Amino acid sequence: MSIEFGAMEAPHPYVELSRAQWRELRENTPLTLTAAELEELRGVDDPIDLAEVTDIYLPLTRLLNLHFTGARLRSAAVNTFLGDDQPPPPYILGIAGSVAVGKSTTARLLHTLLARWPEHPRVDLITTDSFLYPNKVLEERGISHRKGFPESYDRRALVRFVADVKAGVEEVRAPVYSHLEYDIVPEASQTVRRPDILVIEGLNVLQPAPPAALAVNDYFDFSIYVDARVEDIRSWYVDRFHKLRRTAFADPKSYFSYIAELSDEDATRFARQVWRDVNELNLVENIAPTRGRAGLILYKGPDHSVRRVRLRRT
């Protein structure tokens, strides 16, 4: 199959493909996911279906498998040059995007699909929420209102974690974040043990490093940015907020249990204010400017389905 691309006005590192063009790149990649499994993987208010998996995520897993194989070959070439027999380092995949854009569903879906390829059965998933500073630290620094902004993360701990995984350390531990408690869980940890692939999902994983420092994405083998119009993400955020009011927020143990008691009108007003003052501000100032650093960009339409894909060639 050949794909023709329209001429661009200026040199561009990306190839842009329509949904139909991207779908054709699946070739014979099998669908290894059931509708019931997909139901468990998708996030709140994410209408993803098996057609979306077939059209978008099966070609993507084929691309990632080819990229993974290339990374293994490069590692073997270095070993040959050095006369060494070190095992290949874990392949690290970063996934970025706004709150409510669906990046968590993308991460969980790829985690599941990639683990079903025979070449890389050991796939782990970590979210950067685990590296948020505890609420107490945020309060002490006066930045509780900027949770999710770059300064609210323990960047050094995150980079050290990823560097250790990439270096092949046998066991690497990460903190645990509770969305129910809206905080880091004291004394709790999750362990990563030399996976074939590590998926790292978070708002700011494509942020550049400060001068003379390394960024977490310096250790990525590939990265994906999930994108959509700000107006659409705002709508998805408000809709998701209302669904959480009826589910997770209704739990008395939830940090946001008080929100479940708000009227629909007050809840909508509250959600729009949080979106405007926190999430949209973070998106515009910090997250969206990193989009051009991604290896692949998934552009979603108003219905959450991916309409087009941009793949970096260089």
PDB file of C-alpha atoms in Angstrom:
ATOM      1  CA  MET A   1       0.000   0.000   0.000  1.00  0.00           C
ATOM      2  CA  SER A   2       1.230   3.499  -0.793  1.00  0.00           C
ATOM      3  CA  ILE A   3       0.117   6.702   0.886  1.00  0.00           C
ATOM      4  CA  GLU A   4       0.190  10.079  -0.829  1.00  0.00           C
ATOM      5  CA  PHE A   5       0.680  13.191   1.264  1.00  0.00           C
ATOM      6  CA  GLY A   6      -0.213  16.708   0.266  1.00  0.00           C
ATOM      7  CA  ALA A   7       2.544  19.275  -0.110  1.00  0.00           C
ATOM      8  CA  MET A   8       3.266  21.351   2.990  1.00  0.00           C
ATOM      9  CA  GLU A   9       3.985  25.048   2.894  1.00  0.00           C
ATOM     10  CA  ALA A  10       7.256  24.642   4.793  1.00  0.00           C
ATOM     11  CA  PRO A  11       9.551  21.757   5.785  1.00  0.00           C
ATOM     12  CA  HIS A  12       7.821  19.743   8.476  1.00  0.00           C
ATOM     13  CA  PRO A  13       9.060  16.821  10.612  1.00  0.00           C
ATOM     14  CA  TYR A  14       5.612  15.159  10.713  1.00  0.00           C
ATOM     15  CA  VAL A  15       3.655  13.059   8.242  1.00  0.00           C
ATOM     16  CA  GLU A  16      -0.076  13.720   8.619  1.00  0.00           C
ATOM     17  CA  LEU A  17      -2.507  10.893   7.993  1.00  0.00           C
ATOM     18  CA  SER A  18      -6.278  10.831   7.876  1.00  0.00           C
ATOM     19  CA  ARG A  19      -8.117   8.245   9.938  1.00  0.00           C
ATOM     20  CA  ALA A  20      -8.668   6.164   6.798  1.00  0.00           C
ATOM     21  CA  GLN A  21      -4.979   6.291   5.845  1.00  0.00           C
ATOM     22  CA  TRP A  22      -3.920   5.373   9.369  1.00  0.00           C
ATOM     23  CA  ARG A  23      -6.433   2.494   9.528  1.00  0.00           C
ATOM     24  CA  GLU A  24      -4.869   0.917   6.434  1.00  0.00           C
ATOM     25  CA  LEU A  25      -1.529   0.654   8.241  1.00  0.00           C
ATOM     26  CA  ARG A  26      -2.924  -1.961  10.601  1.00  0.00           C
ATOM     27  CA  GLU A  27      -2.186  -4.698   8.040  1.00  0.00           C
ATOM     28  CA  ASN A  28      -2.829  -8.051   9.746  1.00  0.00           C
ATOM     29  CA  THR A  29      -2.430  -6.944  13.379  1.00  0.00           C
ATOM     30  CA  PRO A  30      -4.986  -9.041  15.293  1.00  0.00           C
ATOM     31  CA  LEU A  31      -7.585  -7.644  17.674  1.00  0.00           C
ATOM     32  CA  THR A  32      -6.812  -9.253  21.049  1.00  0.00           C
ATOM     33  CA  LEU A  33      -9.283  -7.275  23.137  1.00  0.00           C
ATOM     34  CA  THR A  34     -12.925  -7.990  23.920  1.00  0.00           C
ATOM     35  CA  ALA A  35     -15.694  -5.454  24.438  1.00  0.00           C
ATOM     36  CA  ALA A  36     -15.883  -6.435  28.114  1.00  0.00           C
ATOM     37  CA  GLU A  37     -12.147  -5.840  28.586  1.00  0.00           C
ATOM     38  CA  LEU A  38     -12.396  -2.477  26.843  1.00  0.00           C
ATOM     39  CA  GLU A  39     -15.231  -1.474  29.188  1.00  0.00           C
ATOM     40  CA  GLU A  40     -12.877  -1.988  32.148  1.00  0.00           C
ATOM     41  CA  LEU A  41     -10.042  -0.032  30.529  1.00  0.00           C
ATOM     42  CA  ARG A  42     -11.808   3.105  29.371  1.00  0.00           C
ATOM     43  CA  GLY A  43     -12.095   6.126  31.593  1.00  0.00           C
ATOM     44  CA  VAL A  44     -15.117   7.976  32.908  1.00  0.00           C
ATOM     45  CA  ASP A  45     -17.112   9.511  30.044  1.00  0.00           C
ATOM     46  CA  ASP A  46     -14.775   8.061  27.373  1.00  0.00           C
ATOM     47  CA  PRO A  47     -16.957   6.499  24.636  1.00  0.00           C
ATOM     48  CA  ILE A  48     -14.125   4.534  22.983  1.00  0.00           C
ATOM     49  CA  ASP A  49     -15.342   1.351  21.264  1.00  0.00           C
ATOM     50  CA  LEU A  50     -13.801  -1.615  19.464  1.00  0.00           C
ATOM     51  CA  ALA A  51     -13.981   0.224  16.130  1.00  0.00           C
ATOM     52  CA  GLU A  52     -11.694   2.901  17.589  1.00  0.00           C
ATOM     53  CA  VAL A  53      -9.347   0.195  18.884  1.00  0.00           C
ATOM     54  CA  THR A  54      -9.260  -1.463  15.462  1.00  0.00           C
ATOM     55  CA  ASP A  55      -8.829   1.740  13.440  1.00  0.00           C
ATOM     56  CA  ILE A  56      -6.427   3.639  15.700  1.00  0.00           C
ATOM     57  CA  TYR A  57      -4.769   1.475  18.320  1.00  0.00           C
ATOM     58  CA  LEU A  58      -3.987  -1.653  16.316  1.00  0.00           C
ATOM     59  CA  PRO A  59      -1.943   0.321  13.742  1.00  0.00           C
ATOM     60  CA  LEU A  60      -0.319   2.128  16.682  1.00  0.00           C
ATOM     61  CA  THR A  61       0.686  -1.119  18.397  1.00  0.00           C
ATOM     62  CA  ARG A  62       2.108  -2.362  15.087  1.00  0.00           C
ATOM     63  CA  LEU A  63       4.193   0.818  14.813  1.00  0.00           C
ATOM     64  CA  LEU A  64       5.348   0.511  18.422  1.00  0.00           C
ATOM     65  CA  ASN A  65       6.272  -3.146  17.958  1.00  0.00           C
ATOM     66  CA  LEU A  66       8.399  -2.253  14.924  1.00  0.00           C
ATOM     67  CA  HIS A  67       9.978   0.589  16.897  1.00  0.00           C
ATOM     68  CA  PHE A  68      10.599  -1.727  19.852  1.00  0.00           C
ATOM     69  CA  THR A  69      12.300  -4.252  17.566  1.00  0.00           C
ATOM     70  CA  GLY A  70      14.493  -1.488  16.120  1.00  0.00           C
ATOM     71  CA  ALA A  71      15.501  -0.383  19.604  1.00  0.00           C
ATOM     72  CA  ARG A  72      16.494  -3.951  20.463  1.00  0.00           C
ATOM     73  CA  LEU A  73      18.591  -4.170  17.303  1.00  0.00           C
ATOM     74  CA  ARG A  74      20.361  -0.899  18.146  1.00  0.00           C
ATOM     75  CA  SER A  75      21.085  -2.197  21.638  1.00  0.00           C
ATOM     76  CA  ALA A  76      22.501  -5.427  20.189  1.00  0.00           C
ATOM     77  CA  ALA A  77      24.703  -3.423  17.820  1.00  0.00           C
ATOM     78  CA  VAL A  78      26.190  -1.460  20.731  1.00  0.00           C
ATOM     79  CA  ASN A  79      26.774  -4.704  22.634  1.00  0.00           C
ATOM     80  CA  THR A  80      28.556  -6.165  19.620  1.00  0.00           C
ATOM     81  CA  PHE A  81      30.758  -3.094  19.357  1.00  0.00           C
ATOM     82  CA  LEU A  82      31.638  -3.245  23.067  1.00  0.00           C
ATOM     83  CA  GLY A  83      32.022  -7.003  23.136  1.00  0.00           C
ATOM     84  CA  ASP A  84      29.374  -7.050  25.853  1.00  0.00           C
ATOM     85  CA  ASP A  85      26.357  -9.243  26.526  1.00  0.00           C
ATOM     86  CA  GLN A  86      24.198  -6.936  28.614  1.00  0.00           C
ATOM     87  CA  PRO A  87      20.429  -7.481  28.290  1.00  0.00           C
ATOM     88  CA  PRO A  88      18.628  -4.788  26.287  1.00  0.00           C
ATOM     89  CA  PRO A  89      17.299  -1.852  28.330  1.00  0.00           C
ATOM     90  CA  PRO A  90      13.548  -1.484  28.839  1.00  0.00           C
ATOM     91  CA  TYR A  91      11.730   0.385  26.093  1.00  0.00           C
ATOM     92  CA  ILE A  92      10.077   3.484  27.545  1.00  0.00           C
ATOM     93  CA  LEU A  93       6.923   4.991  26.062  1.00  0.00           C
ATOM     94  CA  GLY A  94       5.647   8.389  27.238  1.00  0.00           C
ATOM     95  CA  ILE A  95       2.034   9.549  26.864  1.00  0.00           C
ATOM     96  CA  ALA A  96       1.098  13.206  27.418  1.00  0.00           C
ATOM     97  CA  GLY A  97      -1.960  15.414  27.105  1.00  0.00           C
ATOM     98  CA  SER A  98      -4.473  17.513  28.989  1.00  0.00           C
ATOM     99  CA  VAL A  99      -6.696  16.560  31.875  1.00  0.00           C
ATOM    100  CA  ALA A 100      -9.870  14.898  30.470  1.00  0.00           C
ATOM    101  CA  VAL A 101      -8.463  14.375  26.955  1.00  0.00           C
ATOM    102  CA  GLY A 102      -8.368  10.590  27.370  1.00  0.00           C
ATOM    103  CA  LYS A 103      -4.631   9.977  27.759  1.00  0.00           C
ATOM    104  CA  SER A 104      -5.180   7.620  30.700  1.00  0.00           C
ATOM    105  CA  THR A 105      -7.444   5.424  28.568  1.00  0.00           C
ATOM    106  CA  THR A 106      -4.800   5.505  25.832  1.00  0.00           C
ATOM    107  CA  ALA A 107      -2.126   4.460  28.319  1.00  0.00           C
ATOM    108  CA  ARG A 108      -4.184   1.610  29.815  1.00  0.00           C
ATOM    109  CA  LEU A 109      -5.205   0.393  26.371  1.00  0.00           C
ATOM    110  CA  LEU A 110      -1.658   0.360  25.022  1.00  0.00           C
ATOM    111  CA  HIS A 111      -0.436  -1.294  28.218  1.00  0.00           C
ATOM    112  CA  THR A 112      -2.890  -4.141  27.620  1.00  0.00           C
ATOM    113  CA  LEU A 113      -2.444  -4.476  23.857  1.00  0.00           C
ATOM    114  CA  LEU A 114       1.361  -4.312  23.924  1.00  0.00           C
ATOM    115  CA  ALA A 115       1.531  -6.998  26.619  1.00  0.00           C
ATOM    116  CA  ARG A 116      -0.239  -9.366  24.212  1.00  0.00           C
ATOM    117  CA  TRP A 117       2.474  -9.162  21.588  1.00  0.00           C
ATOM    118  CA  PRO A 118       4.790 -12.170  21.972  1.00  0.00           C
ATOM    119  CA  GLU A 119       7.883  -9.941  21.679  1.00  0.00           C
ATOM    120  CA  HIS A 120       7.229  -7.991  24.892  1.00  0.00           C
ATOM    121  CA  PRO A 121       4.987  -9.752  27.387  1.00  0.00           C
ATOM    122  CA  ARG A 122       6.237  -7.771  30.391  1.00  0.00           C
ATOM    123  CA  VAL A 123       4.691  -4.300  30.179  1.00  0.00           C
ATOM    124  CA  ASP A 124       4.297  -1.968  33.174  1.00  0.00           C
ATOM    125  CA  LEU A 125       2.365   1.299  33.510  1.00  0.00           C
ATOM    126  CA  ILE A 126       3.237   4.216  35.785  1.00  0.00           C
ATOM    127  CA  THR A 127       1.464   7.571  36.019  1.00  0.00           C
ATOM    128  CA  THR A 128       3.272  10.732  37.045  1.00  0.00           C
ATOM    129  CA  ASP A 129       0.583  11.320  39.680  1.00  0.00           C
ATOM    130  CA  SER A 130       2.768   9.031  41.784  1.00  0.00           C
ATOM    131  CA  PHE A 131       5.420  11.745  41.784  1.00  0.00           C
ATOM    132  CA  LEU A 132       3.240  14.635  42.888  1.00  0.00           C
ATOM    133  CA  TYR A 133       4.421  16.179  46.120  1.00  0.00           C
ATOM    134  CA  PRO A 134       2.204  15.192  49.081  1.00  0.00           C
ATOM    135  CA  ASN A 135      -0.529  17.706  49.864  1.00  0.00           C
ATOM    136  CA  LYS A 136       1.326  18.759  53.005  1.00  0.00           C
ATOM    137  CA  VAL A 137       4.355  19.793  50.937  1.00  0.00           C
ATOM    138  CA  LEU A 138       2.174  21.621  48.421  1.00  0.00           C
ATOM    139  CA  GLU A 139       0.515  23.514  51.259  1.00  0.00           C
ATOM    140  CA  GLU A 140       3.862  24.425  52.823  1.00  0.00           C
ATOM    141  CA  ARG A 141       5.046  25.797  49.483  1.00  0.00           C
ATOM    142  CA  GLY A 142       1.810  27.653  48.849  1.00  0.00           C
ATOM    143  CA  ILE A 143       1.096  25.857  45.577  1.00  0.00           C
ATOM    144  CA  SER A 144      -1.878  23.636  46.445  1.00  0.00           C
ATOM    145  CA  HIS A 145      -3.892  25.540  43.844  1.00  0.00           C
ATOM    146  CA  ARG A 146      -1.324  24.559  41.209  1.00  0.00           C
ATOM    147  CA  LYS A 147      -1.513  20.811  41.649  1.00  0.00           C
ATOM    148  CA  GLY A 148      -0.712  19.271  38.272  1.00  0.00           C
ATOM    149  CA  PHE A 149       1.513  22.169  37.208  1.00  0.00           C
ATOM    150  CA  PRO A 150       5.190  21.286  36.643  1.00  0.00           C
ATOM    151  CA  GLU A 151       6.306  22.688  40.005  1.00  0.00           C
ATOM    152  CA  SER A 152       3.921  20.363  41.888  1.00  0.00           C
ATOM    153  CA  TYR A 153       5.923  17.274  40.933  1.00  0.00           C
ATOM    154  CA  ASP A 154       9.076  15.868  42.472  1.00  0.00           C
ATOM    155  CA  ARG A 155      10.873  16.079  39.145  1.00  0.00           C
ATOM    156  CA  ARG A 156      14.170  14.750  40.495  1.00  0.00           C
ATOM    157  CA  ALA A 157      12.512  11.654  41.958  1.00  0.00           C
ATOM    158  CA  LEU A 158      10.662  11.006  38.691  1.00  0.00           C
ATOM    159  CA  VAL A 159      13.795  11.365  36.569  1.00  0.00           C
ATOM    160  CA  ARG A 160      15.765   9.176  38.976  1.00  0.00           C
ATOM    161  CA  PHE A 161      13.043   6.512  38.801  1.00  0.00           C
ATOM    162  CA  VAL A 162      13.015   6.451  34.996  1.00  0.00           C
ATOM    163  CA  ALA A 163      16.824   6.543  34.800  1.00  0.00           C
ATOM    164  CA  ASP A 164      17.034   3.509  37.095  1.00  0.00           C
ATOM    165  CA  VAL A 165      14.479   1.597  35.036  1.00  0.00           C
ATOM    166  CA  LYS A 166      16.336   2.443  31.832  1.00  0.00           C
ATOM    167  CA  ALA A 167      19.636   1.373  33.403  1.00  0.00           C
ATOM    168  CA  GLY A 168      18.217  -2.067  34.101  1.00  0.00           C
ATOM    169  CA  VAL A 169      18.025  -1.881  37.891  1.00  0.00           C
ATOM    170  CA  GLU A 170      16.315  -5.085  39.015  1.00  0.00           C
ATOM    171  CA  GLU A 171      13.680  -3.431  41.216  1.00  0.00           C
ATOM    172  CA  VAL A 172      12.664   0.230  41.109  1.00  0.00           C
ATOM    173  CA  ARG A 173      10.011   1.613  43.433  1.00  0.00           C
ATOM    174  CA  ALA A 174       7.592   4.473  42.875  1.00  0.00           C
ATOM    175  CA  PRO A 175       5.189   6.135  45.334  1.00  0.00           C
ATOM    176  CA  VAL A 176       1.454   5.437  45.168  1.00  0.00           C
ATOM    177  CA  TYR A 177      -1.124   8.174  44.565  1.00  0.00           C
ATOM    178  CA  SER A 178      -4.736   7.778  45.701  1.00  0.00           C
ATOM    179  CA  HIS A 179      -7.346   9.590  43.630  1.00  0.00           C
ATOM    180  CA  LEU A 180      -9.858   8.825  46.342  1.00  0.00           C
ATOM    181  CA  GLU A 181      -7.768  10.579  48.991  1.00  0.00           C
ATOM    182  CA  TYR A 182      -6.303  13.056  46.479  1.00  0.00           C
ATOM    183  CA  ASP A 183      -2.843  12.518  47.973  1.00  0.00           C
ATOM    184  CA  ILE A 184       0.251  10.347  48.064  1.00  0.00           C
ATOM    185  CA  VAL A 185      -0.302   7.243  50.212  1.00  0.00           C
ATOM    186  CA  PRO A 186       2.260   7.242  53.053  1.00  0.00           C
ATOM    187  CA  GLU A 187       4.646   4.249  53.122  1.00  0.00           C
ATOM    188  CA  ALA A 188       3.032   2.687  50.033  1.00  0.00           C
ATOM    189  CA  SER A 189       4.982   1.896  46.861  1.00  0.00           C
ATOM    190  CA  GLN A 190       4.702   0.098  43.552  1.00  0.00           C
ATOM    191  CA  THR A 191       7.597  -1.895  42.146  1.00  0.00           C
ATOM    192  CA  VAL A 192       8.793  -2.146  38.564  1.00  0.00           C
ATOM    193  CA  ARG A 193      10.961  -5.198  37.819  1.00  0.00           C
ATOM    194  CA  ARG A 194      12.869  -4.934  34.535  1.00  0.00           C
ATOM    195  CA  PRO A 195       9.901  -4.751  32.136  1.00  0.00           C
ATOM    196  CA  ASP A 196      10.238  -5.118  28.389  1.00  0.00           C
ATOM    197  CA  ILE A 197       8.226  -1.912  28.059  1.00  0.00           C
ATOM    198  CA  LEU A 198       7.406   0.803  30.594  1.00  0.00           C
ATOM    199  CA  VAL A 199       4.499   3.122  29.759  1.00  0.00           C
ATOM    200  CA  ILE A 200       4.647   6.488  31.555  1.00  0.00           C
ATOM    201  CA  GLU A 201       1.522   8.645  31.420  1.00  0.00           C
ATOM    202  CA  GLY A 202       1.200  12.199  32.675  1.00  0.00           C
ATOM    203  CA  LEU A 203       0.388  15.828  31.984  1.00  0.00           C
ATOM    204  CA  ASN A 204       3.942  17.095  31.793  1.00  0.00           C
ATOM    205  CA  VAL A 205       6.074  14.149  30.660  1.00  0.00           C
ATOM    206  CA  LEU A 206       7.283  16.094  27.599  1.00  0.00           C
ATOM    207  CA  GLN A 207       8.427  19.126  29.586  1.00  0.00           C
ATOM    208  CA  PRO A 208      12.032  20.167  28.815  1.00  0.00           C
ATOM    209  CA  ALA A 209      14.547  20.016  31.646  1.00  0.00           C
ATOM    210  CA  PRO A 210      16.057  23.009  33.431  1.00  0.00           C
ATOM    211  CA  PRO A 211      19.536  24.000  32.215  1.00  0.00           C
ATOM    212  CA  ALA A 212      22.243  21.400  32.936  1.00  0.00           C
ATOM    213  CA  ALA A 213      19.661  18.792  33.952  1.00  0.00           C
ATOM    214  CA  LEU A 214      17.946  15.820  32.342  1.00  0.00           C
ATOM    215  CA  ALA A 215      14.218  15.604  31.650  1.00  0.00           C
ATOM    216  CA  VAL A 216      12.170  12.452  32.035  1.00  0.00           C
ATOM    217  CA  ASN A 217      11.555  12.405  28.272  1.00  0.00           C
ATOM    218  CA  ASP A 218      15.308  12.191  27.643  1.00  0.00           C
ATOM    219  CA  TYR A 219      14.868   8.515  28.528  1.00  0.00           C
ATOM    220  CA  PHE A 220      11.880   7.916  26.237  1.00  0.00           C
ATOM    221  CA  ASP A 221      12.165   5.708  23.179  1.00  0.00           C
ATOM    222  CA  PHE A 222       8.878   7.036  21.832  1.00  0.00           C
ATOM    223  CA  SER A 223       6.213   9.505  22.934  1.00  0.00           C
ATOM    224  CA  ILE A 224       2.558  10.184  22.161  1.00  0.00           C
ATOM    225  CA  TYR A 225       0.550  13.371  22.660  1.00  0.00           C
ATOM    226  CA  VAL A 226      -3.247  13.099  22.829  1.00  0.00           C
ATOM    227  CA  ASP A 227      -4.728  16.317  21.466  1.00  0.00           C
ATOM    228  CA  ALA A 228      -8.109  17.988  20.928  1.00  0.00           C
ATOM    229  CA  ARG A 229      -9.594  21.474  20.746  1.00  0.00           C
ATOM    230  CA  VAL A 230      -9.659  23.260  24.081  1.00  0.00           C
ATOM    231  CA  GLU A 231     -13.416  23.772  23.760  1.00  0.00           C
ATOM    232  CA  ASP A 232     -13.982  20.040  23.377  1.00  0.00           C
ATOM    233  CA  ILE A 233     -11.749  19.124  26.320  1.00  0.00           C
ATOM    234  CA  ARG A 234     -13.583  21.658  28.482  1.00  0.00           C
ATOM    235  CA  SER A 235     -16.898  20.011  27.620  1.00  0.00           C
ATOM    236  CA  TRP A 236     -15.491  16.540  28.367  1.00  0.00           C
ATOM    237  CA  TYR A 237     -14.101  17.782  31.685  1.00  0.00           C
ATOM    238  CA  VAL A 238     -17.452  19.170  32.846  1.00  0.00           C
ATOM    239  CA  ASP A 239     -19.294  16.009  31.746  1.00  0.00           C
ATOM    240  CA  ARG A 240     -16.752  13.830  33.538  1.00  0.00           C
ATOM    241  CA  PHE A 241     -17.034  15.990  36.647  1.00  0.00           C
ATOM    242  CA  HIS A 242     -20.776  15.334  36.841  1.00  0.00           C
ATOM    243  CA  LYS A 243     -20.281  11.586  36.417  1.00  0.00           C
ATOM    244  CA  LEU A 244     -17.677  11.557  39.174  1.00  0.00           C
ATOM    245  CA  ARG A 245     -20.154  13.394  41.451  1.00  0.00           C
ATOM    246  CA  ARG A 246     -22.512  10.449  41.078  1.00  0.00           C
ATOM    247  CA  THR A 247     -19.814   7.810  41.522  1.00  0.00           C
ATOM    248  CA  ALA A 248     -16.374   8.332  43.093  1.00  0.00           C
ATOM    249  CA  PHE A 249     -17.183  11.640  44.808  1.00  0.00           C
ATOM    250  CA  ALA A 250     -20.224  10.070  46.470  1.00  0.00           C
ATOM    251  CA  ASP A 251     -17.910   7.852  48.531  1.00  0.00           C
ATOM    252  CA  PRO A 252     -17.712   9.339  52.056  1.00  0.00           C
ATOM    253  CA  LYS A 253     -13.972   8.607  52.037  1.00  0.00           C
ATOM    254  CA  SER A 254     -13.446  10.739  48.944  1.00  0.00           C
ATOM    255  CA  TYR A 255     -11.530  13.998  49.310  1.00  0.00           C
ATOM    256  CA  PHE A 256     -14.237  15.538  47.118  1.00  0.00           C
ATOM    257  CA  SER A 257     -17.250  14.047  48.906  1.00  0.00           C
ATOM    258  CA  TYR A 258     -18.594  17.547  49.603  1.00  0.00           C
ATOM    259  CA  ILE A 259     -19.036  18.076  45.852  1.00  0.00           C
ATOM    260  CA  ALA A 260     -21.599  15.281  45.680  1.00  0.00           C
ATOM    261  CA  GLU A 261     -23.919  17.482  47.732  1.00  0.00           C
ATOM    262  CA  LEU A 262     -23.857  20.394  45.276  1.00  0.00           C
ATOM    263  CA  SER A 263     -26.778  21.097  42.990  1.00  0.00           C
ATOM    264  CA  ASP A 264     -26.275  20.425  39.287  1.00  0.00           C
ATOM    265  CA  GLU A 265     -26.088  24.157  38.631  1.00  0.00           C
ATOM    266  CA  ASP A 266     -23.536  24.794  41.385  1.00  0.00           C
ATOM    267  CA  ALA A 267     -21.504  21.761  40.333  1.00  0.00           C
ATOM    268  CA  THR A 268     -21.372  22.970  36.734  1.00  0.00           C
ATOM    269  CA  ARG A 269     -20.293  26.425  37.878  1.00  0.00           C
ATOM    270  CA  PHE A 270     -17.612  24.902  40.127  1.00  0.00           C
ATOM    271  CA  ALA A 271     -16.314  22.595  37.366  1.00  0.00           C
ATOM    272  CA  ARG A 272     -16.061  25.414  34.838  1.00  0.00           C
ATOM    273  CA  GLN A 273     -14.175  27.580  37.337  1.00  0.00           C
ATOM    274  CA  VAL A 274     -11.684  24.801  38.125  1.00  0.00           C
ATOM    275  CA  TRP A 275     -11.232  24.183  34.427  1.00  0.00           C
ATOM    276  CA  ARG A 276     -10.627  27.859  33.669  1.00  0.00           C
ATOM    277  CA  ASP A 277      -8.378  28.672  36.628  1.00  0.00           C
ATOM    278  CA  VAL A 278      -6.381  25.443  36.826  1.00  0.00           C
ATOM    279  CA  ASN A 279      -6.635  22.921  34.020  1.00  0.00           C
ATOM    280  CA  GLU A 280      -6.964  25.203  30.994  1.00  0.00           C
ATOM    281  CA  LEU A 281      -4.254  27.479  32.363  1.00  0.00           C
ATOM    282  CA  ASN A 282      -1.922  24.507  32.797  1.00  0.00           C
ATOM    283  CA  LEU A 283      -2.810  23.224  29.339  1.00  0.00           C
ATOM    284  CA  VAL A 284      -2.136  26.505  27.574  1.00  0.00           C
ATOM    285  CA  GLU A 285       0.984  27.468  29.539  1.00  0.00           C
ATOM    286  CA  ASN A 286       2.703  24.126  30.037  1.00  0.00           C
ATOM    287  CA  ILE A 287       1.194  21.091  28.340  1.00  0.00           C
ATOM    288  CA  ALA A 288       0.222  22.161  24.805  1.00  0.00           C
ATOM    289  CA  PRO A 289       3.595  23.842  24.117  1.00  0.00           C
ATOM    290  CA  THR A 290       5.253  20.401  24.482  1.00  0.00           C
ATOM    291  CA  ARG A 291       3.096  18.832  21.755  1.00  0.00           C
ATOM    292  CA  GLY A 292       5.778  19.303  19.092  1.00  0.00           C
ATOM    293  CA  ARG A 293       8.199  17.164  21.107  1.00  0.00           C
ATOM    294  CA  ALA A 294       6.049  14.043  20.665  1.00  0.00           C
ATOM    295  CA  GLY A 295       6.818  11.270  18.215  1.00  0.00           C
ATOM    296  CA  LEU A 296       3.140  10.900  17.400  1.00  0.00           C
ATOM    297  CA  ILE A 297       0.072  13.114  17.905  1.00  0.00           C
ATOM    298  CA  LEU A 298      -3.478  11.761  18.066  1.00  0.00           C
ATOM    299  CA  TYR A 299      -6.022  14.469  17.171  1.00  0.00           C
ATOM    300  CA  LYS A 300      -9.503  13.854  18.583  1.00  0.00           C
ATOM    301  CA  GLY A 301     -12.773  15.272  17.337  1.00  0.00           C
ATOM    302  CA  PRO A 302     -15.715  16.473  19.480  1.00  0.00           C
ATOM    303  CA  ASP A 303     -16.986  12.882  19.858  1.00  0.00           C
ATOM    304  CA  HIS A 304     -13.651  11.711  21.356  1.00  0.00           C
ATOM    305  CA  SER A 305     -12.751   9.690  18.242  1.00  0.00           C
ATOM    306  CA  VAL A 306      -9.329  10.192  16.635  1.00  0.00           C
ATOM    307  CA  ARG A 307      -9.772  12.047  13.332  1.00  0.00           C
ATOM    308  CA  ARG A 308      -6.137  12.279  12.193  1.00  0.00           C
ATOM    309  CA  VAL A 309      -2.647  11.292  13.215  1.00  0.00           C
ATOM    310  CA  ARG A 310       0.700  13.022  12.901  1.00  0.00           C
ATOM    311  CA  LEU A 311       3.799  10.828  12.941  1.00  0.00           C
ATOM    312  CA  ARG A 312       7.271  12.296  13.307  1.00  0.00           C
ATOM    313  CA  ARG A 313       9.633  10.962  10.656  1.00  0.00           C
ATOM    314  CA  THR A 314      12.849  12.394  12.052  1.00  0.00           C
TER     315      THR A 314
END
